[in-house]
Amino acid sequence: MDSETNEVGMKVQKLREYYSINLRDLAQAIGVRHVMLNKIENGTQRLDLETLTKLSNHFSVSAEYFVNPNLSIPQATKNVNEPSSCVTAFKRILDNYSTEKEKPLKDNSFAEFVRNDVVKILNNALDIDSSRYKVIGSPGKGLWAKVPWVGFFDRNVTLSAQYGYYMVYLFREDMSGFYLSLNQGYTYFRNKYKDKEGRQKIQKTAEIIRSRIEIPSQFQLTTIDLRSEASLAFGYEAGHICGKYYDASSLPDEFEMINDFRSLLETYNKIVVLLNGRNAEELNDYLLLEDDLEFLETDEESFQKLANELKVDFSDEPKEEPRPPKTVVTDNLGKTRYPRSAKEAALALARANYTCELDENHETFLSKSSGQKYAEAHHFVGISNHPKFPEVDLDRAANIVCLCPNCHRKIHYGEDEVRLPMIESLFAKVKERLEQVGIEVTLTQLKEFYNISPKRT
Ligand SMILES: [Zn+2]
Ligand SMILES: [Zn+2]
C-alpha cells in the first residue's frame, strides 16, 4: 500500500476521533460497511470518492482536508449554517472527557477541542469582548486535569486562575455535571498563609464579597462539590463565591445558558467596581482586615463594644516589646492606609479603666452599647506618621491614650495654647511605655506631628 493511502486513512481516523465517534457508529451514520471504513483508516483500502463525500458532508469538512496534509480539522471545517452552540460544546466535554483522559494528552484532538474550539465557540456564542476578556480552556498541562475548566479573565483584574477574581465553567471529575462559578485564585492565599489558614481566608473573602455585592437569584449556590480529591479542586471549591450547577442529565437550552453567563458577567463586573483601582491582592488584604480585628476606619463606639466583648483584662496584655510595622493597605478610595487593630485600642481603654488619662475626674457618660463609661482611643503618635517609624508598629496599646470625648476633640481641634499642655502632660505619662515598644520620640517631633505652630514654642 502506498504512503498516500496510509496518510489519507490516518486523516479519516483523526477526524473520527476528533468528534469522538466510534468506527461502527460512524459507518452506520454514513451508510458504509464498518469493515471497509476500518480498511480505509488503516491504509489498506483507498478512500473512494463516494465515501469521501459522505465523510465530508457528515463532519462538514472540506474535501481538501483528506488530501492536504497541512490542513487541520478546524481550518477545514465549513461554516455550517447553525453555529455550534455552548450547550453542544459542554455536552461533548461531559460525554467524552472520561474516556479521552485515558489516552495520552499529547496531540490528543479532544484536548485540542477543549483548548481551542470550545474557546472559539464560547467567544462567538457569548459575544465576548476579547479586548477586555481572555478566555482559556484547560484540559490540563502535561497531564489531563482532573477538573477541566473554561475560564474568563477580565484583563484588568487577572490573567490566570491562580490569582485574583475570574469566572469559570468547572467540570466535576466524574462528569456528572458542571458549574458556572465566580471564583478566586487560591495560589495567592496558599502562598500568603499556610494551607489550612489559606483555605479559611479564601472562604472568608468569598463570604465578604457575597455580603458586599448583589447576587442574582439563580447564583445563590455558595458551595460546590467537584467530586474530586485533587488539590486544585479543593482550591476551586474554597474560592467559589457564587454560581450555578448544570446537571449532565438535564442541561438547559442555549438561551438559558447564555443568559446565565451574561448575568454572572455583570456580577463579575461588580467585583471590578469593588476593586476600584486596587489589584486583587490589595482588595483581599483590605477585605480580610476586619477578620483580623483590624480596621481602616472605626468609630469609637465599636472599640468600646469590642473591649467589652473581648473582656479585655489588662493582665492579658501581650509582652510589651517592639514589633515590626504592619503592611499598609489600599482603602476603597485607592489610598494606602495603615491598619488599626481594634484589639489594641480596646486594650488601651480597658487599661485606663475608661477614664480620661488627662484627668480621671473628667465627666463622661455611660455607653448604651457597652454599659461602660464612654471613652475614646487616641493614638498619641499619630498613625499617619508611620513612614517616619519604619522599624516599629505605631498601632500599640502603649501608644494609645484613653481620653474623654471632650479632650479627644480638643487635642485634635483645639487652639495650640490648649493643645500643647495636653501633649506635654500626656508625653510625661506615656514616654516610658512608648520606649518599651520601641517608639522613640522627642517633644520637638511631637510638636511637628501635632502641627503646633513654631512661634508658640
Ligand atoms: Zn485621636
Ligand atoms: Zn478629658
Tab-separated table of C-alpha atoms and ligand atoms in Angstrom:
chain	number	residue	atom	x	y	z
A	1	MET	CA	0.000	0.000	0.000
A	2	ASP	CA	1.326	3.451	-0.862
A	3	SER	CA	2.077	6.012	1.808
A	4	GLU	CA	-0.520	8.412	0.413
A	5	THR	CA	-3.349	5.956	1.095
A	6	ASN	CA	-1.901	5.461	4.526
A	7	GLU	CA	-1.911	9.187	5.223
A	8	VAL	CA	-5.484	9.662	3.982
A	9	GLY	CA	-6.534	6.797	6.249
A	10	MET	CA	-4.926	8.485	9.213
A	11	LYS	CA	-6.752	11.714	8.437
A	12	VAL	CA	-10.074	9.853	8.410
A	13	GLN	CA	-9.269	8.272	11.746
A	14	LYS	CA	-8.162	11.607	13.204
A	15	LEU	CA	-11.405	13.239	12.107
A	16	ARG	CA	-13.467	10.473	13.641
A	17	GLU	CA	-11.567	10.694	16.905
A	18	TYR	CA	-11.795	14.453	16.927
A	19	TYR	CA	-15.552	14.098	17.051
A	20	SER	CA	-15.275	11.140	19.426
A	21	ILE	CA	-17.365	8.744	17.442
A	22	ASN	CA	-16.516	5.064	17.212
A	23	LEU	CA	-15.944	3.285	13.943
A	24	ARG	CA	-19.137	1.241	13.967
A	25	ASP	CA	-21.335	4.250	14.748
A	26	LEU	CA	-19.736	6.341	12.041
A	27	ALA	CA	-20.027	3.578	9.456
A	28	GLN	CA	-23.685	3.255	10.304
A	29	ALA	CA	-24.243	7.006	10.253
A	30	ILE	CA	-22.833	7.485	6.774
A	31	GLY	CA	-24.109	4.158	5.424
A	32	VAL	CA	-20.906	2.229	4.697
A	33	ARG	CA	-19.694	-1.105	5.990
A	34	HIS	CA	-17.505	-0.730	9.064
A	35	VAL	CA	-15.047	-3.321	7.777
A	36	MET	CA	-14.443	-1.111	4.777
A	37	LEU	CA	-14.120	2.015	6.879
A	38	ASN	CA	-11.641	0.194	9.063
A	39	LYS	CA	-9.583	-0.716	5.993
A	40	ILE	CA	-9.622	2.884	4.815
A	41	GLU	CA	-8.424	4.055	8.206
A	42	ASN	CA	-5.582	1.606	8.454
A	43	GLY	CA	-4.497	2.386	4.914
A	44	THR	CA	-5.240	-0.974	3.321
A	45	GLN	CA	-8.012	0.436	1.127
A	46	ARG	CA	-8.130	3.630	-0.872
A	47	LEU	CA	-10.685	6.308	0.094
A	48	ASP	CA	-13.175	6.307	-2.778
A	49	LEU	CA	-14.897	9.486	-3.889
A	50	GLU	CA	-18.319	8.388	-2.634
A	51	THR	CA	-17.113	7.687	0.910
A	52	LEU	CA	-15.070	10.893	0.882
A	53	THR	CA	-18.189	12.878	0.035
A	54	LYS	CA	-20.156	11.150	2.781
A	55	LEU	CA	-17.463	11.877	5.355
A	56	SER	CA	-17.092	15.431	4.167
A	57	ASN	CA	-20.832	16.049	4.491
A	58	HIS	CA	-21.154	14.262	7.807
A	59	PHE	CA	-18.435	16.279	9.505
A	60	SER	CA	-18.818	19.469	7.439
A	61	VAL	CA	-15.170	19.455	6.463
A	62	SER	CA	-13.900	20.368	3.023
A	63	ALA	CA	-12.773	17.544	0.733
A	64	GLU	CA	-9.359	19.179	0.712
A	65	TYR	CA	-8.887	18.114	4.323
A	66	PHE	CA	-8.354	14.494	3.265
A	67	VAL	CA	-5.664	15.269	0.701
A	68	ASN	CA	-3.860	18.267	2.110
A	69	PRO	CA	-1.600	17.077	4.932
A	70	ASN	CA	-1.184	20.638	6.247
A	71	LEU	CA	-4.870	21.348	6.729
A	72	SER	CA	-6.080	20.853	10.295
A	73	ILE	CA	-9.662	19.908	11.166
A	74	PRO	CA	-10.709	23.356	12.472
A	75	GLN	CA	-9.251	25.004	9.355
A	76	ALA	CA	-11.121	22.595	7.096
A	77	THR	CA	-14.408	22.814	8.986
A	78	LYS	CA	-17.009	24.523	6.820
A	79	ASN	CA	-19.105	27.261	8.223
A	80	VAL	CA	-22.327	25.430	8.728
A	81	ASN	CA	-25.495	27.488	8.906
A	82	GLU	CA	-26.022	26.721	12.530
A	83	PRO	CA	-23.030	27.704	14.619
A	84	SER	CA	-22.017	25.232	17.275
A	85	SER	CA	-23.778	26.006	20.493
A	86	CYS	CA	-22.348	26.286	24.006
A	87	VAL	CA	-24.622	23.530	25.209
A	88	THR	CA	-23.370	21.166	22.493
A	89	ALA	CA	-19.774	22.008	23.309
A	90	PHE	CA	-20.308	21.380	27.029
A	91	LYS	CA	-22.163	18.174	26.296
A	92	ARG	CA	-19.248	16.965	24.248
A	93	ILE	CA	-16.906	17.545	27.157
A	94	LEU	CA	-19.237	15.739	29.585
A	95	ASP	CA	-19.697	12.798	27.219
A	96	ASN	CA	-16.095	12.252	26.208
A	97	TYR	CA	-13.731	13.558	28.869
A	98	SER	CA	-13.653	10.399	30.976
A	99	THR	CA	-12.714	8.130	28.065
A	100	GLU	CA	-10.370	10.607	26.373
A	101	LYS	CA	-8.346	11.207	29.540
A	102	GLU	CA	-7.325	7.540	29.490
A	103	LYS	CA	-5.330	8.296	26.318
A	104	PRO	CA	-2.099	10.303	26.182
A	105	LEU	CA	-2.701	14.056	26.413
A	106	LYS	CA	-0.040	14.941	23.890
A	107	ASP	CA	-1.525	15.630	20.431
A	108	ASN	CA	-4.942	14.476	21.607
A	109	SER	CA	-7.537	16.032	19.334
A	110	PHE	CA	-10.203	16.119	22.029
A	111	ALA	CA	-7.838	18.094	24.282
A	112	GLU	CA	-7.364	20.467	21.345
A	113	PHE	CA	-11.120	20.792	21.161
A	114	VAL	CA	-11.265	21.903	24.826
A	115	ARG	CA	-8.293	24.225	24.408
A	116	ASN	CA	-9.260	25.874	21.112
A	117	ASP	CA	-12.641	25.019	19.675
A	118	VAL	CA	-14.611	25.423	22.881
A	119	VAL	CA	-12.984	28.800	23.388
A	120	LYS	CA	-13.957	29.851	19.856
A	121	ILE	CA	-17.499	28.551	20.254
A	122	LEU	CA	-17.990	30.373	23.558
A	123	ASN	CA	-16.351	33.554	22.294
A	124	ASN	CA	-18.862	33.550	19.467
A	125	ALA	CA	-21.988	32.429	21.231
A	126	LEU	CA	-21.453	34.612	24.288
A	127	ASP	CA	-20.288	37.544	22.208
A	128	ILE	CA	-17.199	38.096	24.333
A	129	ASP	CA	-15.314	41.369	24.016
A	130	SER	CA	-11.891	39.830	23.577
A	131	SER	CA	-10.093	43.117	24.137
A	132	ARG	CA	-11.422	43.004	27.697
A	133	TYR	CA	-11.769	39.302	28.489
A	134	LYS	CA	-9.346	36.491	27.926
A	135	VAL	CA	-10.941	33.059	27.560
A	136	ILE	CA	-8.905	29.947	28.367
A	137	GLY	CA	-9.958	26.309	28.006
A	138	SER	CA	-7.908	23.908	30.079
A	139	PRO	CA	-7.846	20.125	29.670
A	140	GLY	CA	-4.604	20.178	31.687
A	141	LYS	CA	-0.951	20.769	31.024
A	142	GLY	CA	1.370	17.795	30.770
A	143	LEU	CA	-1.293	15.659	32.416
A	144	TRP	CA	-5.047	15.638	31.986
A	145	ALA	CA	-6.735	17.917	34.504
A	146	LYS	CA	-8.989	16.059	36.926
A	147	VAL	CA	-11.269	19.041	36.799
A	148	PRO	CA	-11.155	20.624	33.321
A	149	TRP	CA	-12.320	24.206	33.047
A	150	VAL	CA	-13.036	27.116	30.755
A	151	GLY	CA	-12.224	30.425	32.403
A	152	PHE	CA	-12.995	34.076	31.661
A	153	PHE	CA	-10.487	36.608	32.887
A	154	ASP	CA	-11.053	40.348	32.908
A	155	ARG	CA	-7.695	41.591	31.646
A	156	ASN	CA	-7.836	44.470	34.161
A	157	VAL	CA	-8.104	42.027	37.029
A	158	THR	CA	-6.183	38.848	36.314
A	159	LEU	CA	-4.950	36.642	33.538
A	160	SER	CA	-4.772	33.393	35.422
A	161	ALA	CA	-6.828	31.064	37.566
A	162	GLN	CA	-4.159	31.242	40.258
A	163	TYR	CA	-4.599	34.866	41.294
A	164	GLY	CA	-7.437	37.308	41.505
A	165	TYR	CA	-11.064	37.066	40.529
A	166	TYR	CA	-12.477	35.303	37.494
A	167	MET	CA	-15.456	33.455	36.044
A	168	VAL	CA	-15.198	29.805	35.191
A	169	TYR	CA	-17.037	26.721	33.989
A	170	LEU	CA	-15.739	23.911	36.234
A	171	PHE	CA	-16.426	20.294	35.335
A	172	ARG	CA	-16.878	17.670	38.019
A	173	GLU	CA	-14.283	14.943	37.888
A	174	ASP	CA	-16.975	12.282	37.420
A	175	MET	CA	-18.545	14.350	34.595
A	176	SER	CA	-21.954	14.207	36.251
A	177	GLY	CA	-22.271	17.928	35.640
A	178	PHE	CA	-20.507	21.279	35.729
A	179	TYR	CA	-20.674	24.656	37.437
A	180	LEU	CA	-20.627	28.226	36.311
A	181	SER	CA	-18.670	29.833	39.123
A	182	LEU	CA	-17.458	33.240	40.153
A	183	ASN	CA	-14.165	32.255	41.668
A	184	GLN	CA	-10.842	33.456	43.058
A	185	GLY	CA	-7.303	32.220	42.629
A	186	TYR	CA	-6.236	30.072	45.547
A	187	THR	CA	-2.485	30.301	44.911
A	188	TYR	CA	-2.320	33.807	46.386
A	189	PHE	CA	-3.876	32.609	49.638
A	190	ARG	CA	-1.778	29.463	49.797
A	191	ASN	CA	1.410	31.461	49.342
A	192	LYS	CA	0.461	34.138	51.838
A	193	TYR	CA	-0.959	31.858	54.528
A	194	LYS	CA	-0.463	28.219	55.376
A	195	ASP	CA	-2.706	25.691	53.640
A	196	LYS	CA	-5.380	25.419	56.305
A	197	GLU	CA	-5.427	29.117	57.112
A	198	GLY	CA	-5.307	29.935	53.389
A	199	ARG	CA	-8.482	27.964	52.854
A	200	GLN	CA	-10.218	29.767	55.711
A	201	LYS	CA	-9.100	33.138	54.383
A	202	ILE	CA	-10.246	32.493	50.813
A	203	GLN	CA	-13.625	31.310	52.099
A	204	LYS	CA	-13.796	34.386	54.264
A	205	THR	CA	-13.175	36.719	51.304
A	206	ALA	CA	-15.838	34.839	49.340
A	207	GLU	CA	-18.233	35.432	52.213
A	208	ILE	CA	-17.355	39.123	52.481
A	209	ILE	CA	-17.759	39.623	48.742
A	210	ARG	CA	-21.154	37.928	48.833
A	211	SER	CA	-22.172	40.394	51.517
A	212	ARG	CA	-20.921	43.386	49.528
A	213	ILE	CA	-22.377	42.738	46.087
A	214	GLU	CA	-25.846	41.881	44.954
A	215	ILE	CA	-26.041	38.318	43.666
A	216	PRO	CA	-28.774	37.356	41.169
A	217	SER	CA	-31.204	34.730	42.434
A	218	GLN	CA	-30.022	31.961	40.111
A	219	PHE	CA	-26.481	32.161	41.509
A	220	GLN	CA	-27.191	31.698	45.192
A	221	LEU	CA	-25.283	28.419	45.264
A	222	THR	CA	-22.419	29.091	47.677
A	223	THR	CA	-20.776	25.690	47.973
A	224	ILE	CA	-19.734	23.440	45.148
A	225	ASP	CA	-18.650	19.807	45.031
A	226	LEU	CA	-16.345	18.878	42.185
A	227	ARG	CA	-16.382	15.209	43.232
A	228	SER	CA	-12.631	15.189	43.259
A	229	GLU	CA	-9.771	14.618	45.682
A	230	ALA	CA	-7.375	16.711	43.595
A	231	SER	CA	-5.779	19.594	45.486
A	232	LEU	CA	-6.639	22.043	42.714
A	233	ALA	CA	-10.282	21.028	43.082
A	234	PHE	CA	-10.188	21.957	46.795
A	235	GLY	CA	-8.849	25.359	45.791
A	236	TYR	CA	-11.713	25.922	43.325
A	237	GLU	CA	-14.254	24.768	45.883
A	238	ALA	CA	-12.850	27.081	48.549
A	239	GLY	CA	-12.561	30.054	46.171
A	240	HIS	CA	-16.125	29.769	44.889
A	241	ILE	CA	-18.088	32.938	45.558
A	242	CYS	CA	-21.401	32.215	43.866
A	243	GLY	CA	-22.715	30.326	40.870
A	244	LYS	CA	-24.948	27.669	39.399
A	245	TYR	CA	-24.874	23.923	38.777
A	246	TYR	CA	-25.778	22.250	35.477
A	247	ASP	CA	-26.505	18.545	35.735
A	248	ALA	CA	-25.428	16.424	32.766
A	249	SER	CA	-28.795	14.704	32.723
A	250	SER	CA	-30.761	17.932	32.318
A	251	LEU	CA	-28.773	20.587	30.536
A	252	PRO	CA	-30.592	23.866	29.938
A	253	ASP	CA	-31.243	25.254	26.481
A	254	GLU	CA	-28.833	27.569	24.736
A	255	PHE	CA	-30.866	30.658	25.625
A	256	GLU	CA	-30.741	29.971	29.359
A	257	MET	CA	-27.053	29.097	29.218
A	258	ILE	CA	-26.193	32.377	27.507
A	259	ASN	CA	-28.436	34.402	29.798
A	260	ASP	CA	-26.827	32.883	32.869
A	261	PHE	CA	-23.422	33.733	31.539
A	262	ARG	CA	-24.329	37.361	30.805
A	263	SER	CA	-25.892	37.751	34.185
A	264	LEU	CA	-22.895	36.360	36.083
A	265	LEU	CA	-20.629	38.536	33.960
A	266	GLU	CA	-22.465	41.557	35.378
A	267	THR	CA	-21.825	40.239	38.872
A	268	TYR	CA	-18.159	39.807	37.973
A	269	ASN	CA	-18.132	43.457	36.920
A	270	LYS	CA	-19.321	44.443	40.378
A	271	ILE	CA	-16.139	42.973	41.807
A	272	VAL	CA	-14.207	45.085	39.350
A	273	VAL	CA	-16.033	48.099	40.797
A	274	LEU	CA	-15.194	46.916	44.312
A	275	LEU	CA	-11.542	46.682	43.284
A	276	ASN	CA	-11.654	50.373	42.475
A	277	GLY	CA	-8.117	50.618	41.154
A	278	ARG	CA	-6.633	48.168	43.619
A	279	ASN	CA	-5.120	44.935	42.441
A	280	ALA	CA	-6.750	41.724	43.625
A	281	GLU	CA	-4.191	41.160	46.385
A	282	GLU	CA	-4.811	44.631	47.745
A	283	LEU	CA	-8.553	44.008	47.751
A	284	ASN	CA	-8.067	40.694	49.557
A	285	ASP	CA	-5.902	42.340	52.209
A	286	TYR	CA	-8.454	45.092	52.618
A	287	LEU	CA	-11.387	42.708	52.910
A	288	LEU	CA	-9.599	40.494	55.381
A	289	LEU	CA	-8.590	43.285	57.753
A	290	GLU	CA	-11.760	43.081	59.757
A	291	ASP	CA	-11.383	39.366	60.066
A	292	ASP	CA	-8.120	40.028	61.897
A	293	LEU	CA	-9.923	42.606	64.071
A	294	GLU	CA	-8.178	45.365	62.179
A	295	PHE	CA	-9.823	48.379	60.638
A	296	LEU	CA	-9.050	51.359	58.498
A	297	GLU	CA	-11.866	53.403	59.902
A	298	THR	CA	-13.694	52.543	63.040
A	299	ASP	CA	-15.958	54.574	65.150
A	300	GLU	CA	-15.046	54.847	68.781
A	301	GLU	CA	-18.208	53.037	69.801
A	302	SER	CA	-17.051	49.844	68.157
A	303	PHE	CA	-13.822	49.854	70.175
A	304	GLN	CA	-15.877	50.166	73.298
A	305	LYS	CA	-18.108	47.338	72.304
A	306	LEU	CA	-15.180	45.190	71.340
A	307	ALA	CA	-13.367	45.877	74.600
A	308	ASN	CA	-16.448	44.683	76.361
A	309	GLU	CA	-16.865	41.630	74.145
A	310	LEU	CA	-13.227	40.660	74.356
A	311	LYS	CA	-13.433	41.142	78.115
A	312	VAL	CA	-10.030	42.677	77.891
A	313	ASP	CA	-8.230	42.250	81.080
A	314	PHE	CA	-5.033	44.231	81.377
A	315	SER	CA	-3.187	41.202	82.726
A	316	ASP	CA	-3.685	39.531	79.298
A	317	GLU	CA	-1.667	42.211	77.636
A	318	PRO	CA	0.991	40.674	75.409
A	319	LYS	CA	4.585	41.363	76.320
A	320	GLU	CA	5.329	44.980	75.617
A	321	GLU	CA	8.231	44.907	73.258
A	322	PRO	CA	8.923	46.433	69.846
A	323	ARG	CA	7.068	44.830	66.971
A	324	PRO	CA	7.725	45.323	63.244
A	325	PRO	CA	5.262	47.553	61.403
A	326	LYS	CA	2.163	46.205	59.663
A	327	THR	CA	1.687	46.181	55.925
A	328	VAL	CA	-0.159	49.185	54.593
A	329	VAL	CA	-3.425	48.502	52.819
A	330	THR	CA	-5.188	50.303	50.000
A	331	ASP	CA	-8.574	51.623	51.089
A	332	ASN	CA	-11.700	51.904	48.977
A	333	LEU	CA	-10.608	55.283	47.697
A	334	GLY	CA	-7.335	53.855	46.465
A	335	LYS	CA	-5.280	55.486	49.243
A	336	THR	CA	-2.727	53.494	51.173
A	337	ARG	CA	-3.606	53.273	54.841
A	338	TYR	CA	-2.106	51.801	57.952
A	339	PRO	CA	-4.487	49.287	59.556
A	340	ARG	CA	-5.605	49.871	63.132
A	341	SER	CA	-6.156	46.994	65.457
A	342	ALA	CA	-9.383	47.224	67.382
A	343	LYS	CA	-7.866	44.935	69.962
A	344	GLU	CA	-5.035	47.368	70.775
A	345	ALA	CA	-7.494	50.204	71.220
A	346	ALA	CA	-9.766	48.071	73.366
A	347	LEU	CA	-6.780	47.113	75.481
A	348	ALA	CA	-5.814	50.761	75.966
A	349	LEU	CA	-9.337	51.721	77.055
A	350	ALA	CA	-9.554	48.859	79.491
A	351	ARG	CA	-6.124	49.641	80.921
A	352	ALA	CA	-7.242	53.193	81.734
A	353	ASN	CA	-10.490	51.796	83.122
A	354	TYR	CA	-12.371	54.044	80.661
A	355	THR	CA	-11.291	57.207	82.391
A	356	CYS	CA	-9.630	60.186	80.770
A	357	GLU	CA	-5.846	59.844	81.033
A	358	LEU	CA	-5.503	63.618	81.260
A	359	ASP	CA	-7.677	63.846	84.313
A	360	GLU	CA	-9.566	60.936	85.809
A	361	ASN	CA	-12.239	63.296	87.092
A	362	HIS	CA	-13.357	64.333	83.621
A	363	GLU	CA	-17.018	63.624	83.240
A	364	THR	CA	-18.315	61.258	80.648
A	365	PHE	CA	-21.451	59.178	80.224
A	366	LEU	CA	-22.414	55.509	80.119
A	367	SER	CA	-22.310	53.947	76.695
A	368	LYS	CA	-25.546	52.266	75.722
A	369	SER	CA	-23.834	49.522	73.724
A	370	SER	CA	-21.187	48.518	76.247
A	371	GLY	CA	-22.654	49.692	79.529
A	372	GLN	CA	-19.172	51.081	80.317
A	373	LYS	CA	-18.128	54.668	80.780
A	374	TYR	CA	-17.747	56.080	77.303
A	375	ALA	CA	-14.144	56.925	76.350
A	376	GLU	CA	-12.193	57.295	73.119
A	377	ALA	CA	-8.929	55.821	71.887
A	378	HIS	CA	-6.374	58.317	70.609
A	379	HIS	CA	-3.051	57.330	69.019
A	380	PHE	CA	-0.581	59.566	70.805
A	381	VAL	CA	1.954	59.407	67.984
A	382	GLY	CA	-0.486	59.621	65.089
A	383	ILE	CA	-0.693	56.546	62.872
A	384	SER	CA	-0.172	58.709	59.775
A	385	ASN	CA	3.426	59.195	60.928
A	386	HIS	CA	4.153	55.528	60.310
A	387	PRO	CA	6.615	56.216	57.458
A	388	LYS	CA	8.814	58.059	59.996
A	389	PHE	CA	8.942	54.905	62.137
A	390	PRO	CA	9.857	52.237	59.588
A	391	GLU	CA	11.110	49.774	62.222
A	392	VAL	CA	8.183	49.608	64.606
A	393	ASP	CA	4.431	49.260	64.798
A	394	LEU	CA	2.776	52.501	65.981
A	395	ASP	CA	-0.537	50.767	66.485
A	396	ARG	CA	0.205	49.589	70.008
A	397	ALA	CA	-1.827	49.892	73.159
A	398	ALA	CA	1.214	51.667	74.667
A	399	ASN	CA	0.779	54.418	72.051
A	400	ILE	CA	-2.954	54.716	72.579
A	401	VAL	CA	-4.303	57.015	75.247
A	402	CYS	CA	-7.783	56.847	76.661
A	403	LEU	CA	-9.476	60.249	76.508
A	404	CYS	CA	-12.854	61.644	77.402
A	405	PRO	CA	-14.668	62.774	74.234
A	406	ASN	CA	-14.125	66.433	75.086
A	407	CYS	CA	-10.351	66.061	75.467
A	408	HIS	CA	-10.181	63.942	72.340
A	409	ARG	CA	-11.825	66.617	70.201
A	410	LYS	CA	-9.711	69.262	71.920
A	411	ILE	CA	-6.373	67.583	71.237
A	412	HIS	CA	-7.321	67.396	67.552
A	413	TYR	CA	-9.137	70.682	67.031
A	414	GLY	CA	-8.215	72.997	69.903
A	415	GLU	CA	-6.002	76.039	69.769
A	416	ASP	CA	-2.268	75.478	70.094
A	417	GLU	CA	-2.167	77.103	73.568
A	418	VAL	CA	-4.636	74.474	74.760
A	419	ARG	CA	-3.196	71.514	72.870
A	420	LEU	CA	0.450	71.939	73.788
A	421	PRO	CA	-0.006	71.468	77.563
A	422	MET	CA	-2.154	68.409	76.847
A	423	ILE	CA	0.563	66.924	74.660
A	424	GLU	CA	3.249	67.670	77.253
A	425	SER	CA	1.228	66.182	80.053
A	426	LEU	CA	0.423	63.016	78.103
A	427	PHE	CA	4.023	62.720	76.920
A	428	ALA	CA	5.269	62.658	80.501
A	429	LYS	CA	2.777	59.904	81.186
A	430	VAL	CA	3.436	57.673	78.170
A	431	LYS	CA	7.129	58.291	77.386
A	432	GLU	CA	8.311	55.219	79.224
A	433	ARG	CA	5.713	52.840	77.860
A	434	LEU	CA	6.414	54.116	74.334
A	435	GLU	CA	10.091	53.335	74.750
A	436	GLN	CA	9.231	49.800	75.810
A	437	VAL	CA	7.612	49.176	72.443
A	438	GLY	CA	10.461	50.859	70.562
A	439	ILE	CA	8.689	54.148	69.793
A	440	GLU	CA	11.368	56.763	70.468
A	441	VAL	CA	10.055	60.256	70.073
A	442	THR	CA	11.011	63.760	71.258
A	443	LEU	CA	8.799	66.680	72.238
A	444	THR	CA	10.100	68.606	69.225
A	445	GLN	CA	8.935	65.806	66.938
A	446	LEU	CA	5.582	65.655	68.699
A	447	LYS	CA	5.035	69.376	68.141
A	448	GLU	CA	5.698	68.787	64.482
A	449	PHE	CA	3.332	65.789	64.361
A	450	TYR	CA	0.624	67.797	66.098
A	451	ASN	CA	1.297	70.730	63.844
A	452	ILE	CA	1.917	73.128	66.741
A	453	SER	CA	2.938	76.370	65.128
A	454	PRO	CA	6.622	77.170	65.907
A	455	LYS	CA	6.055	80.735	67.204
A	456	ARG	CA	4.295	79.224	70.211
A	457	THR	CA	7.307	77.156	71.191
B	1	ZN	ZN	-7.475	60.985	68.093
B	2	ZN	ZN	-10.553	64.504	79.380
